[in-house]
mmCIF file of C-alpha atoms and ligand atoms in Angstrom:
data_model
loop_
_atom_site.group_PDB
_atom_site.id
_atom_site.type_symbol
_atom_site.label_atom_id
_atom_site.label_comp_id
_atom_site.label_asym_id
_atom_site.label_seq_id
_atom_site.Cartn_x
_atom_site.Cartn_y
_atom_site.Cartn_z
ATOM 1 C CA MET A 1 0.000 0.000 0.000
ATOM 2 C CA ARG A 2 2.745 2.448 0.958
ATOM 3 C CA VAL A 3 4.742 1.432 -2.101
ATOM 4 C CA SER A 4 1.743 2.109 -4.347
ATOM 5 C CA ARG A 5 1.222 5.522 -2.701
ATOM 6 C CA PHE A 6 4.814 6.410 -3.359
ATOM 7 C CA ALA A 7 4.525 5.154 -6.923
ATOM 8 C CA GLY A 8 1.386 7.283 -7.302
ATOM 9 C CA LEU A 9 3.204 10.371 -6.031
ATOM 10 C CA LEU A 10 6.159 9.725 -8.291
ATOM 11 C CA GLY A 11 3.789 9.128 -11.200
ATOM 12 C CA ALA A 12 1.923 12.383 -10.523
ATOM 13 C CA ILE A 13 5.183 14.350 -10.420
ATOM 14 C CA LEU A 14 6.457 12.742 -13.606
ATOM 15 C CA LEU A 15 3.143 13.361 -15.376
ATOM 16 C CA ALA A 16 3.099 16.978 -14.180
ATOM 17 C CA ALA A 17 6.498 17.451 -15.781
ATOM 18 C CA CYS A 18 5.076 16.359 -19.129
ATOM 19 C CA ALA A 19 1.822 18.349 -18.971
ATOM 20 C CA GLY A 20 2.305 20.242 -22.207
ATOM 21 C CA GLU A 21 2.867 17.218 -24.373
ATOM 22 C CA TYR A 22 -0.376 15.392 -23.800
ATOM 23 C CA PRO A 23 -3.298 16.753 -25.806
ATOM 24 C CA GLN A 24 -5.897 15.645 -23.290
ATOM 25 C CA SER A 25 -4.033 16.730 -20.194
ATOM 26 C CA SER A 26 -6.308 17.748 -17.343
ATOM 27 C CA ILE A 27 -3.564 19.775 -15.651
ATOM 28 C CA ALA A 28 -3.008 22.304 -18.427
ATOM 29 C CA PRO A 29 -6.067 24.560 -18.066
ATOM 30 C CA THR A 30 -6.928 27.161 -20.699
ATOM 31 C CA THR A 31 -10.185 28.564 -19.294
ATOM 32 C CA ASP A 32 -11.322 30.192 -16.039
ATOM 33 C CA PHE A 33 -13.443 27.114 -15.327
ATOM 34 C CA ALA A 34 -10.492 24.748 -15.784
ATOM 35 C CA ASP A 35 -8.409 27.030 -13.535
ATOM 36 C CA ARG A 36 -10.859 26.576 -10.673
ATOM 37 C CA ILE A 37 -10.702 22.817 -11.033
ATOM 38 C CA GLN A 38 -6.918 22.962 -11.151
ATOM 39 C CA ASP A 39 -6.847 25.090 -7.964
ATOM 40 C CA LEU A 40 -8.980 22.530 -6.149
ATOM 41 C CA TYR A 41 -6.899 19.701 -7.489
ATOM 42 C CA PHE A 42 -3.708 21.220 -6.121
ATOM 43 C CA GLN A 43 -5.313 22.104 -2.785
ATOM 44 C CA ILE A 44 -6.421 18.513 -2.331
ATOM 45 C CA PHE A 45 -3.049 17.276 -3.565
ATOM 46 C CA LEU A 46 -1.304 19.386 -0.890
ATOM 47 C CA TRP A 47 -3.611 18.087 1.836
ATOM 48 C CA SER A 48 -2.870 14.538 0.678
ATOM 49 C CA MET A 49 0.871 15.177 0.702
ATOM 50 C CA GLY A 50 0.647 16.693 4.199
ATOM 51 C CA ILE A 51 -1.269 13.677 5.485
ATOM 52 C CA LEU A 52 1.178 11.353 3.769
ATOM 53 C CA ALA A 53 4.136 13.140 5.414
ATOM 54 C CA VAL A 54 2.555 12.957 8.889
ATOM 55 C CA VAL A 55 1.717 9.278 8.491
ATOM 56 C CA TRP A 56 5.212 8.406 7.292
ATOM 57 C CA ILE A 57 6.988 10.386 9.997
ATOM 58 C CA VAL A 58 4.863 8.846 12.767
ATOM 59 C CA LEU A 59 5.284 5.424 11.215
ATOM 60 C CA ALA A 60 9.069 5.783 11.000
ATOM 61 C CA TRP A 61 9.206 7.005 14.588
ATOM 62 C CA ILE A 62 7.120 4.064 15.816
ATOM 63 C CA LEU A 63 9.199 1.558 13.850
ATOM 64 C CA VAL A 64 12.387 2.829 15.461
ATOM 65 C CA ARG A 65 11.100 3.656 18.935
ATOM 66 C CA PHE A 66 9.174 0.430 19.490
ATOM 67 C CA ARG A 67 11.323 -1.990 17.540
ATOM 68 C CA GLU A 68 12.050 -5.370 19.068
ATOM 69 C CA ARG A 69 15.277 -5.528 21.051
ATOM 70 C CA PRO A 70 17.119 -8.679 22.112
ATOM 71 C CA ASP A 71 16.208 -9.492 25.679
ATOM 72 C CA GLY A 72 13.743 -6.607 25.720
ATOM 73 C CA PRO A 73 10.689 -6.846 27.965
ATOM 74 C CA GLU A 74 7.356 -7.934 26.526
ATOM 75 C CA PRO A 75 5.593 -4.771 25.264
ATOM 76 C CA GLN A 76 2.719 -3.382 27.241
ATOM 77 C CA GLN A 77 -0.522 -4.881 25.906
ATOM 78 C CA ILE A 78 -3.103 -2.167 25.111
ATOM 79 C CA HIS A 79 -6.594 -2.315 23.667
ATOM 80 C CA GLY A 80 -8.225 0.911 22.550
ATOM 81 C CA HIS A 81 -7.410 4.517 23.411
ATOM 82 C CA LEU A 82 -10.298 6.949 23.738
ATOM 83 C CA GLY A 83 -8.134 10.035 23.089
ATOM 84 C CA PHE A 84 -6.720 8.645 19.852
ATOM 85 C CA GLU A 85 -10.103 7.395 18.701
ATOM 86 C CA ILE A 86 -11.617 10.843 19.100
ATOM 87 C CA ALA A 87 -8.616 12.552 17.500
ATOM 88 C CA TRP A 88 -8.502 10.398 14.398
ATOM 89 C CA THR A 89 -12.208 10.815 13.892
ATOM 90 C CA ILE A 90 -12.314 14.584 14.345
ATOM 91 C CA VAL A 91 -9.123 15.529 12.499
ATOM 92 C CA PRO A 92 -10.047 13.797 9.209
ATOM 93 C CA ALA A 93 -13.573 15.223 9.494
ATOM 94 C CA LEU A 94 -12.090 18.733 9.786
ATOM 95 C CA ILE A 95 -9.828 18.082 6.806
ATOM 96 C CA VAL A 96 -12.827 16.927 4.760
ATOM 97 C CA VAL A 97 -14.646 20.139 5.731
ATOM 98 C CA ALA A 98 -11.578 22.187 4.738
ATOM 99 C CA ILE A 99 -11.651 20.524 1.319
ATOM 100 C CA ALA A 100 -15.430 20.695 0.992
ATOM 101 C CA ILE A 101 -15.725 24.466 1.518
ATOM 102 C CA PRO A 102 -13.661 25.570 -1.520
ATOM 103 C CA THR A 103 -15.104 22.687 -3.546
ATOM 104 C CA ILE A 104 -18.688 23.788 -2.908
ATOM 105 C CA GLN A 105 -17.727 27.413 -3.556
ATOM 106 C CA ALA A 106 -16.172 26.465 -6.889
ATOM 107 C CA THR A 107 -19.166 24.305 -7.780
ATOM 108 C CA PHE A 108 -21.573 27.199 -7.299
ATOM 109 C CA ASP A 109 -19.286 29.862 -8.800
ATOM 110 C CA THR A 110 -18.789 27.877 -11.986
ATOM 111 C CA GLN A 111 -22.539 27.331 -12.324
ATOM 112 C CA THR A 112 -23.144 31.062 -12.740
ATOM 113 C CA PRO A 113 -23.166 32.157 -16.370
ATOM 114 C CA ASP A 114 -21.538 35.358 -17.529
ATOM 115 C CA PRO A 115 -24.330 37.710 -18.678
ATOM 116 C CA ASP A 116 -22.526 38.096 -22.019
ATOM 117 C CA ALA A 117 -22.099 34.374 -22.546
ATOM 118 C CA MET A 118 -22.831 32.982 -25.991
ATOM 119 C CA VAL A 119 -24.967 29.841 -25.844
ATOM 120 C CA VAL A 120 -23.656 26.891 -27.852
ATOM 121 C CA ASP A 121 -25.566 23.632 -27.977
ATOM 122 C CA VAL A 122 -23.505 20.504 -27.451
ATOM 123 C CA ILE A 123 -25.483 17.451 -28.468
ATOM 124 C CA GLY A 124 -24.279 13.910 -27.957
ATOM 125 C CA HIS A 125 -25.192 11.261 -30.510
ATOM 126 C CA GLN A 126 -24.074 7.656 -30.850
ATOM 127 C CA TYR A 127 -21.103 8.194 -31.668
ATOM 128 C CA TRP A 128 -20.458 11.789 -32.601
ATOM 129 C CA TRP A 129 -20.938 15.333 -31.359
ATOM 130 C CA GLU A 130 -23.152 18.017 -32.803
ATOM 131 C CA PHE A 131 -22.624 21.720 -32.124
ATOM 132 C CA ARG A 132 -25.158 24.474 -32.799
ATOM 133 C CA TYR A 133 -24.949 28.234 -32.459
ATOM 134 C CA PRO A 134 -28.536 29.299 -31.762
ATOM 135 C CA GLU A 135 -27.581 32.926 -31.091
ATOM 136 C CA ILE A 136 -25.807 33.318 -34.428
ATOM 137 C CA GLY A 137 -28.122 31.453 -36.741
ATOM 138 C CA GLU A 138 -28.783 28.040 -38.169
ATOM 139 C CA TYR A 139 -25.209 26.891 -37.771
ATOM 140 C CA ARG A 140 -24.737 23.247 -37.084
ATOM 141 C CA THR A 141 -21.464 21.475 -37.204
ATOM 142 C CA ALA A 142 -20.083 18.180 -36.029
ATOM 143 C CA ASN A 143 -17.150 16.950 -34.004
ATOM 144 C CA GLU A 144 -15.137 20.136 -34.342
ATOM 145 C CA LEU A 145 -16.384 22.989 -32.192
ATOM 146 C CA HIS A 146 -15.216 26.476 -33.129
ATOM 147 C CA LEU A 147 -15.091 29.107 -30.387
ATOM 148 C CA PRO A 148 -13.762 32.663 -30.369
ATOM 149 C CA VAL A 149 -11.050 33.265 -27.767
ATOM 150 C CA GLY A 150 -11.980 35.598 -24.918
ATOM 151 C CA GLN A 151 -15.715 35.186 -25.481
ATOM 152 C CA PRO A 152 -17.657 33.881 -22.457
ATOM 153 C CA ILE A 153 -19.353 30.656 -23.543
ATOM 154 C CA ALA A 154 -22.350 28.789 -22.153
ATOM 155 C CA LEU A 155 -22.325 25.221 -23.395
ATOM 156 C CA ARG A 156 -25.833 23.774 -23.214
ATOM 157 C CA ILE A 157 -25.335 20.029 -23.152
ATOM 158 C CA TRP A 158 -27.841 17.322 -24.021
ATOM 159 C CA SER A 159 -28.232 14.122 -25.988
ATOM 160 C CA THR A 160 -30.585 12.612 -28.541
ATOM 161 C CA ASP A 161 -30.144 8.995 -27.504
ATOM 162 C CA VAL A 162 -28.240 7.683 -24.478
ATOM 163 C CA ILE A 163 -26.164 9.449 -21.833
ATOM 164 C CA HIS A 164 -22.832 10.769 -23.103
ATOM 165 C CA SER A 165 -20.385 13.031 -21.325
ATOM 166 C CA PHE A 166 -18.683 16.070 -22.810
ATOM 167 C CA TRP A 167 -15.092 16.304 -21.711
ATOM 168 C CA VAL A 168 -12.396 18.535 -23.124
ATOM 169 C CA PRO A 169 -9.940 18.456 -20.219
ATOM 170 C CA GLN A 170 -8.103 21.673 -21.039
ATOM 171 C CA LEU A 171 -11.405 23.574 -21.125
ATOM 172 C CA GLY A 172 -12.726 22.134 -17.881
ATOM 173 C CA GLY A 173 -14.431 19.262 -16.174
ATOM 174 C CA LYS A 174 -16.772 16.830 -17.787
ATOM 175 C CA ARG A 175 -20.546 17.166 -17.927
ATOM 176 C CA ASP A 176 -23.067 14.507 -18.772
ATOM 177 C CA ALA A 177 -25.150 14.906 -21.916
ATOM 178 C CA ASN A 178 -28.553 13.597 -20.831
ATOM 179 C CA PRO A 179 -31.316 12.538 -23.218
ATOM 180 C CA LEU A 180 -34.160 15.054 -23.082
ATOM 181 C CA ARG A 181 -36.760 12.573 -24.109
ATOM 182 C CA ALA A 182 -36.614 10.979 -20.668
ATOM 183 C CA VAL A 183 -38.678 13.839 -19.214
ATOM 184 C CA PRO A 184 -41.098 15.106 -21.863
ATOM 185 C CA SER A 185 -42.827 17.411 -19.404
ATOM 186 C CA GLY A 186 -39.749 19.141 -18.046
ATOM 187 C CA GLU A 187 -37.134 19.123 -20.760
ATOM 188 C CA GLU A 188 -35.516 22.360 -19.713
ATOM 189 C CA ARG A 189 -34.412 20.806 -16.464
ATOM 190 C CA LYS A 190 -32.337 18.143 -18.137
ATOM 191 C CA TYR A 191 -29.827 20.463 -19.777
ATOM 192 C CA ASN A 192 -26.386 20.466 -18.278
ATOM 193 C CA TRP A 193 -24.231 23.548 -18.652
ATOM 194 C CA ILE A 194 -20.585 24.492 -18.734
ATOM 195 C CA PHE A 195 -19.747 28.160 -18.372
ATOM 196 C CA MET A 196 -16.244 29.176 -19.334
ATOM 197 C CA THR A 197 -14.169 31.694 -21.218
ATOM 198 C CA PRO A 198 -11.357 30.286 -23.348
ATOM 199 C CA ARG A 199 -8.252 32.428 -23.018
ATOM 200 C CA GLU A 200 -5.867 30.620 -25.391
ATOM 201 C CA THR A 201 -6.164 29.889 -29.062
ATOM 202 C CA GLY A 202 -5.397 26.363 -30.133
ATOM 203 C CA VAL A 203 -6.939 22.995 -30.822
ATOM 204 C CA PHE A 204 -8.054 21.104 -27.741
ATOM 205 C CA MET A 205 -9.020 17.478 -27.798
ATOM 206 C CA GLY A 206 -11.883 15.890 -26.008
ATOM 207 C CA GLN A 207 -13.505 12.560 -25.502
ATOM 208 C CA CYS A 208 -16.898 11.195 -24.589
ATOM 209 C CA ALA A 209 -16.532 10.269 -20.933
ATOM 210 C CA GLU A 210 -19.635 8.189 -20.303
ATOM 211 C CA PHE A 211 -19.923 4.657 -21.623
ATOM 212 C CA CYS A 212 -22.510 4.903 -24.397
ATOM 213 C CA GLY A 213 -22.143 1.773 -26.509
ATOM 214 C CA PRO A 214 -19.620 -0.275 -28.476
ATOM 215 C CA SER A 215 -17.929 2.762 -30.035
ATOM 216 C CA HIS A 216 -17.841 4.939 -26.908
ATOM 217 C CA SER A 217 -14.056 4.993 -26.972
ATOM 218 C CA LEU A 218 -14.142 6.242 -30.568
ATOM 219 C CA MET A 219 -16.312 9.260 -29.760
ATOM 220 C CA GLY A 220 -13.799 12.067 -29.732
ATOM 221 C CA MET A 221 -13.993 15.725 -30.625
ATOM 222 C CA ARG A 222 -11.853 18.806 -31.102
ATOM 223 C CA VAL A 223 -12.384 22.342 -29.985
ATOM 224 C CA VAL A 224 -10.817 24.990 -32.176
ATOM 225 C CA VAL A 225 -10.367 28.181 -30.173
ATOM 226 C CA GLU A 226 -9.511 30.932 -32.629
ATOM 227 C CA THR A 227 -9.313 34.689 -32.844
ATOM 228 C CA PRO A 228 -12.666 36.495 -33.202
ATOM 229 C CA GLU A 229 -11.648 37.346 -36.796
ATOM 230 C CA GLU A 230 -10.988 33.703 -37.626
ATOM 231 C CA PHE A 231 -14.246 32.710 -35.986
ATOM 232 C CA GLU A 232 -16.171 35.273 -37.999
ATOM 233 C CA ALA A 233 -14.451 34.090 -41.171
ATOM 234 C CA TRP A 234 -15.557 30.563 -40.353
ATOM 235 C CA ILE A 235 -19.144 31.717 -39.830
ATOM 236 C CA ALA A 236 -18.952 33.769 -43.026
ATOM 237 C CA ALA A 237 -17.820 30.687 -44.940
ATOM 238 C CA TRP A 238 -21.139 29.103 -44.072
ATOM 239 C CA ASP A 239 -22.962 32.031 -45.563
ATOM 240 C CA ALA A 240 -20.772 32.146 -48.637
ATOM 241 C CA GLY A 241 -21.231 29.757 -51.512
ATOM 242 C CA HIS A 242 -19.966 26.791 -49.633
ATOM 243 C CA GLY A 243 -20.802 23.400 -50.957
ATOM 244 C CA GLU A 244 -19.688 24.482 -54.417
ATOM 245 C CA PRO A 245 -16.570 22.719 -55.681
ATOM 246 C CA ALA A 246 -13.616 25.011 -56.333
ATOM 247 C CA ALA A 247 -13.617 25.638 -60.075
ATOM 248 C CA ALA A 248 -9.832 25.595 -60.280
ATOM 249 C CA ASP A 249 -9.519 22.132 -58.789
ATOM 250 C CA PRO A 250 -7.795 19.886 -61.345
ATOM 251 C CA ARG A 251 -10.102 17.104 -60.288
ATOM 252 C CA ALA A 252 -13.209 19.167 -60.937
ATOM 253 C CA ALA A 253 -14.789 16.349 -62.921
ATOM 254 C CA LEU A 254 -14.371 13.848 -60.089
ATOM 255 C CA ILE A 255 -15.672 16.366 -57.572
ATOM 256 C CA GLU A 256 -18.636 17.123 -59.796
ATOM 257 C CA LEU A 257 -19.423 13.418 -60.060
ATOM 258 C CA GLY A 258 -19.229 13.239 -56.265
ATOM 259 C CA ARG A 259 -21.546 16.216 -55.902
ATOM 260 C CA GLU A 260 -24.071 14.664 -58.270
ATOM 261 C CA THR A 261 -23.833 11.298 -56.551
ATOM 262 C CA PHE A 262 -24.279 12.836 -53.134
ATOM 263 C CA GLN A 263 -26.966 15.368 -54.001
ATOM 264 C CA SER A 264 -29.026 13.055 -56.233
ATOM 265 C CA GLY A 265 -30.020 11.031 -53.213
ATOM 266 C CA LEU A 266 -28.229 7.991 -54.566
ATOM 267 C CA GLY A 267 -26.994 5.904 -51.663
ATOM 268 C CA GLY A 268 -29.204 7.880 -49.317
ATOM 269 C CA CYS A 269 -26.555 10.368 -48.115
ATOM 270 C CA ILE A 270 -28.925 13.315 -48.035
ATOM 271 C CA ALA A 271 -31.488 11.446 -45.957
ATOM 272 C CA CYS A 272 -29.199 11.927 -42.959
ATOM 273 C CA HIS A 273 -26.628 14.593 -43.806
ATOM 274 C CA ALA A 274 -26.892 18.298 -44.462
ATOM 275 C CA ILE A 275 -24.624 20.575 -46.467
ATOM 276 C CA GLU A 276 -25.676 24.201 -46.146
ATOM 277 C CA GLY A 277 -26.643 25.884 -49.381
ATOM 278 C CA THR A 278 -27.568 22.602 -51.044
ATOM 279 C CA ASN A 279 -30.641 20.407 -51.054
ATOM 280 C CA ALA A 280 -28.968 18.050 -48.571
ATOM 281 C CA GLN A 281 -30.802 18.889 -45.355
ATOM 282 C CA GLY A 282 -30.824 15.646 -43.389
ATOM 283 C CA ALA A 283 -30.563 16.083 -39.642
ATOM 284 C CA VAL A 284 -29.895 12.548 -38.414
ATOM 285 C CA GLY A 285 -26.171 12.409 -39.087
ATOM 286 C CA PRO A 286 -23.381 14.972 -38.789
ATOM 287 C CA ASN A 287 -23.738 18.183 -40.759
ATOM 288 C CA LEU A 288 -21.030 18.034 -43.430
ATOM 289 C CA THR A 289 -20.808 21.731 -44.280
ATOM 290 C CA LEU A 290 -17.161 22.783 -44.614
ATOM 291 C CA LEU A 291 -16.110 19.202 -43.960
ATOM 292 C CA GLY A 292 -12.884 19.758 -45.870
ATOM 293 C CA ARG A 293 -11.745 22.184 -43.176
ATOM 294 C CA ARG A 294 -11.986 19.703 -40.339
ATOM 295 C CA SER A 295 -8.826 18.037 -39.183
ATOM 296 C CA MET A 296 -10.521 14.765 -38.293
ATOM 297 C CA ILE A 297 -13.474 12.677 -39.433
ATOM 298 C CA ALA A 298 -15.524 9.952 -37.730
ATOM 299 C CA ALA A 299 -15.740 12.002 -34.506
ATOM 300 C CA GLY A 300 -12.069 12.663 -33.982
ATOM 301 C CA TRP A 301 -11.039 9.176 -34.891
ATOM 302 C CA LEU A 302 -9.567 9.372 -38.405
ATOM 303 C CA GLU A 303 -7.420 12.083 -39.883
ATOM 304 C CA ASN A 304 -9.381 13.959 -42.504
ATOM 305 C CA THR A 305 -7.750 12.671 -45.664
ATOM 306 C CA GLU A 306 -9.480 11.527 -48.817
ATOM 307 C CA GLU A 307 -8.078 8.077 -48.248
ATOM 308 C CA ASN A 308 -9.724 7.920 -44.827
ATOM 309 C CA LEU A 309 -12.963 9.331 -46.224
ATOM 310 C CA VAL A 310 -12.958 6.496 -48.748
ATOM 311 C CA ARG A 311 -12.315 4.032 -45.939
ATOM 312 C CA TRP A 312 -15.133 5.514 -43.874
ATOM 313 C CA ILE A 313 -17.691 5.701 -46.681
ATOM 314 C CA THR A 314 -16.844 2.181 -47.812
ATOM 315 C CA ALA A 315 -17.221 0.427 -44.473
ATOM 316 C CA PRO A 316 -18.021 2.657 -41.504
ATOM 317 C CA GLN A 317 -18.824 -0.351 -39.345
ATOM 318 C CA ASP A 318 -15.214 -1.507 -39.660
ATOM 319 C CA VAL A 319 -14.010 1.830 -38.327
ATOM 320 C CA LYS A 320 -16.689 2.439 -35.733
ATOM 321 C CA PRO A 321 -18.837 -0.540 -34.778
ATOM 322 C CA GLY A 322 -22.417 0.471 -34.159
ATOM 323 C CA ALA A 323 -22.221 3.746 -36.104
ATOM 324 C CA LEU A 324 -25.604 4.635 -37.594
ATOM 325 C CA MET A 325 -24.189 4.794 -41.101
ATOM 326 C CA PRO A 326 -24.412 2.207 -43.844
ATOM 327 C CA GLY A 327 -21.440 1.223 -45.973
ATOM 328 C CA VAL A 328 -21.165 0.156 -49.588
ATOM 329 C CA ASN A 329 -22.186 -3.404 -48.800
ATOM 330 C CA ASP A 330 -23.343 -3.182 -45.186
ATOM 331 C CA THR A 331 -26.392 -1.787 -43.528
ATOM 332 C CA GLY A 332 -25.797 0.523 -40.597
ATOM 333 C CA GLY A 333 -28.262 1.788 -38.030
ATOM 334 C CA GLY A 334 -31.042 0.110 -40.013
ATOM 335 C CA PHE A 335 -30.220 2.056 -43.176
ATOM 336 C CA PRO A 336 -29.705 0.117 -46.410
ATOM 337 C CA ALA A 337 -26.259 -0.307 -47.979
ATOM 338 C CA THR A 338 -25.346 2.460 -50.427
ATOM 339 C CA ASN A 339 -24.205 0.091 -53.194
ATOM 340 C CA PHE A 340 -21.772 2.772 -54.404
ATOM 341 C CA THR A 341 -19.203 1.755 -56.977
ATOM 342 C CA GLU A 342 -15.558 2.314 -56.128
ATOM 343 C CA GLU A 343 -15.530 5.333 -58.401
ATOM 344 C CA GLN A 344 -18.592 6.802 -56.722
ATOM 345 C CA VAL A 345 -16.977 6.379 -53.309
ATOM 346 C CA ARG A 346 -13.835 8.155 -54.476
ATOM 347 C CA ALA A 347 -15.927 10.875 -56.087
ATOM 348 C CA VAL A 348 -18.004 11.480 -52.958
ATOM 349 C CA ALA A 349 -14.804 11.594 -50.877
ATOM 350 C CA ALA A 350 -13.312 14.125 -53.281
ATOM 351 C CA TYR A 351 -16.496 16.218 -53.165
ATOM 352 C CA LEU A 352 -16.636 16.252 -49.377
ATOM 353 C CA SER A 353 -12.943 17.151 -49.179
ATOM 354 C CA SER A 354 -13.631 20.077 -51.497
ATOM 355 C CA LEU A 355 -16.098 21.625 -49.035
ATOM 356 C CA ARG A 356 -13.828 24.174 -47.478
HETATM 357 CU CU1 LIG B 401 -20.762 8.851 -26.160
HETATM 358 CU CU2 LIG B 401 -19.461 7.538 -24.720
#
């Protein structure tokens, strides 16, 4: 037990030394909310270290002071000590209170939204994340959340199926995404919220943190915190003629074939997916507008390359078991196989990559 405590301490110190190199580090906060959690973490860590030091010093003293000596007398036989019993009940209780007070304060403080906070919907699906910007317009995106740095944010978190949990460690603690349908009469009450203001630009990785099915571990996401100008440019790209292939692309013919294949309803893509500015307005699957700009596909699981898009479109079940998307030859989520030819798959991948 003592060895494992020491190993834990050593491990914590070693990990702390490497904080910057791990993309999902929970000890490299970049928001006010994450700072509060970090403060608490270190407070509790210090208490633990203090307790550990006291226990070890007393233990060492007892081992030396009361060690067995040759020809020593038989030790005094004692059972129970009222003073000690009271002390080691009260002292830990006081320590727990000392930890509980700042914890409860932080819990309530971080539940108070900034009056200027921008609401962003975070919606868990099996096995991907949807993000909406109700205060800006009809903007829906998937798996890659864009936020302007310095802007207070209110993440309104819910789910359309089972319980998921939104966790981007560098932005703050996790929050469950609860299905609203469980309480039809009081839906408002089931939202969970995270209030925070990102203070650093960068790409922060996150992960679903509540077991939600066979592909729970493959339900990642990224948060792109960018300058307000970059954020506005991203929003503007939605309003611009997105969804149109770049005319100068040398593979314009392939992209055009992909566009036709996708938009014609062949394979059923548009039954589930939306691309703004086109007739694809499905709402079941991830919104694919500006897909070419995302760094990852399949909810943070595959790098966004055409090769991986081909792999995903061909056989999503091989990449993410249980995904509600059919492949070329497989049904998925009860939807029929697309029966795309190899060329059609490559064309659709090229078209989606061109959406940038
Ligand atoms: Cu969604 Cu685990």
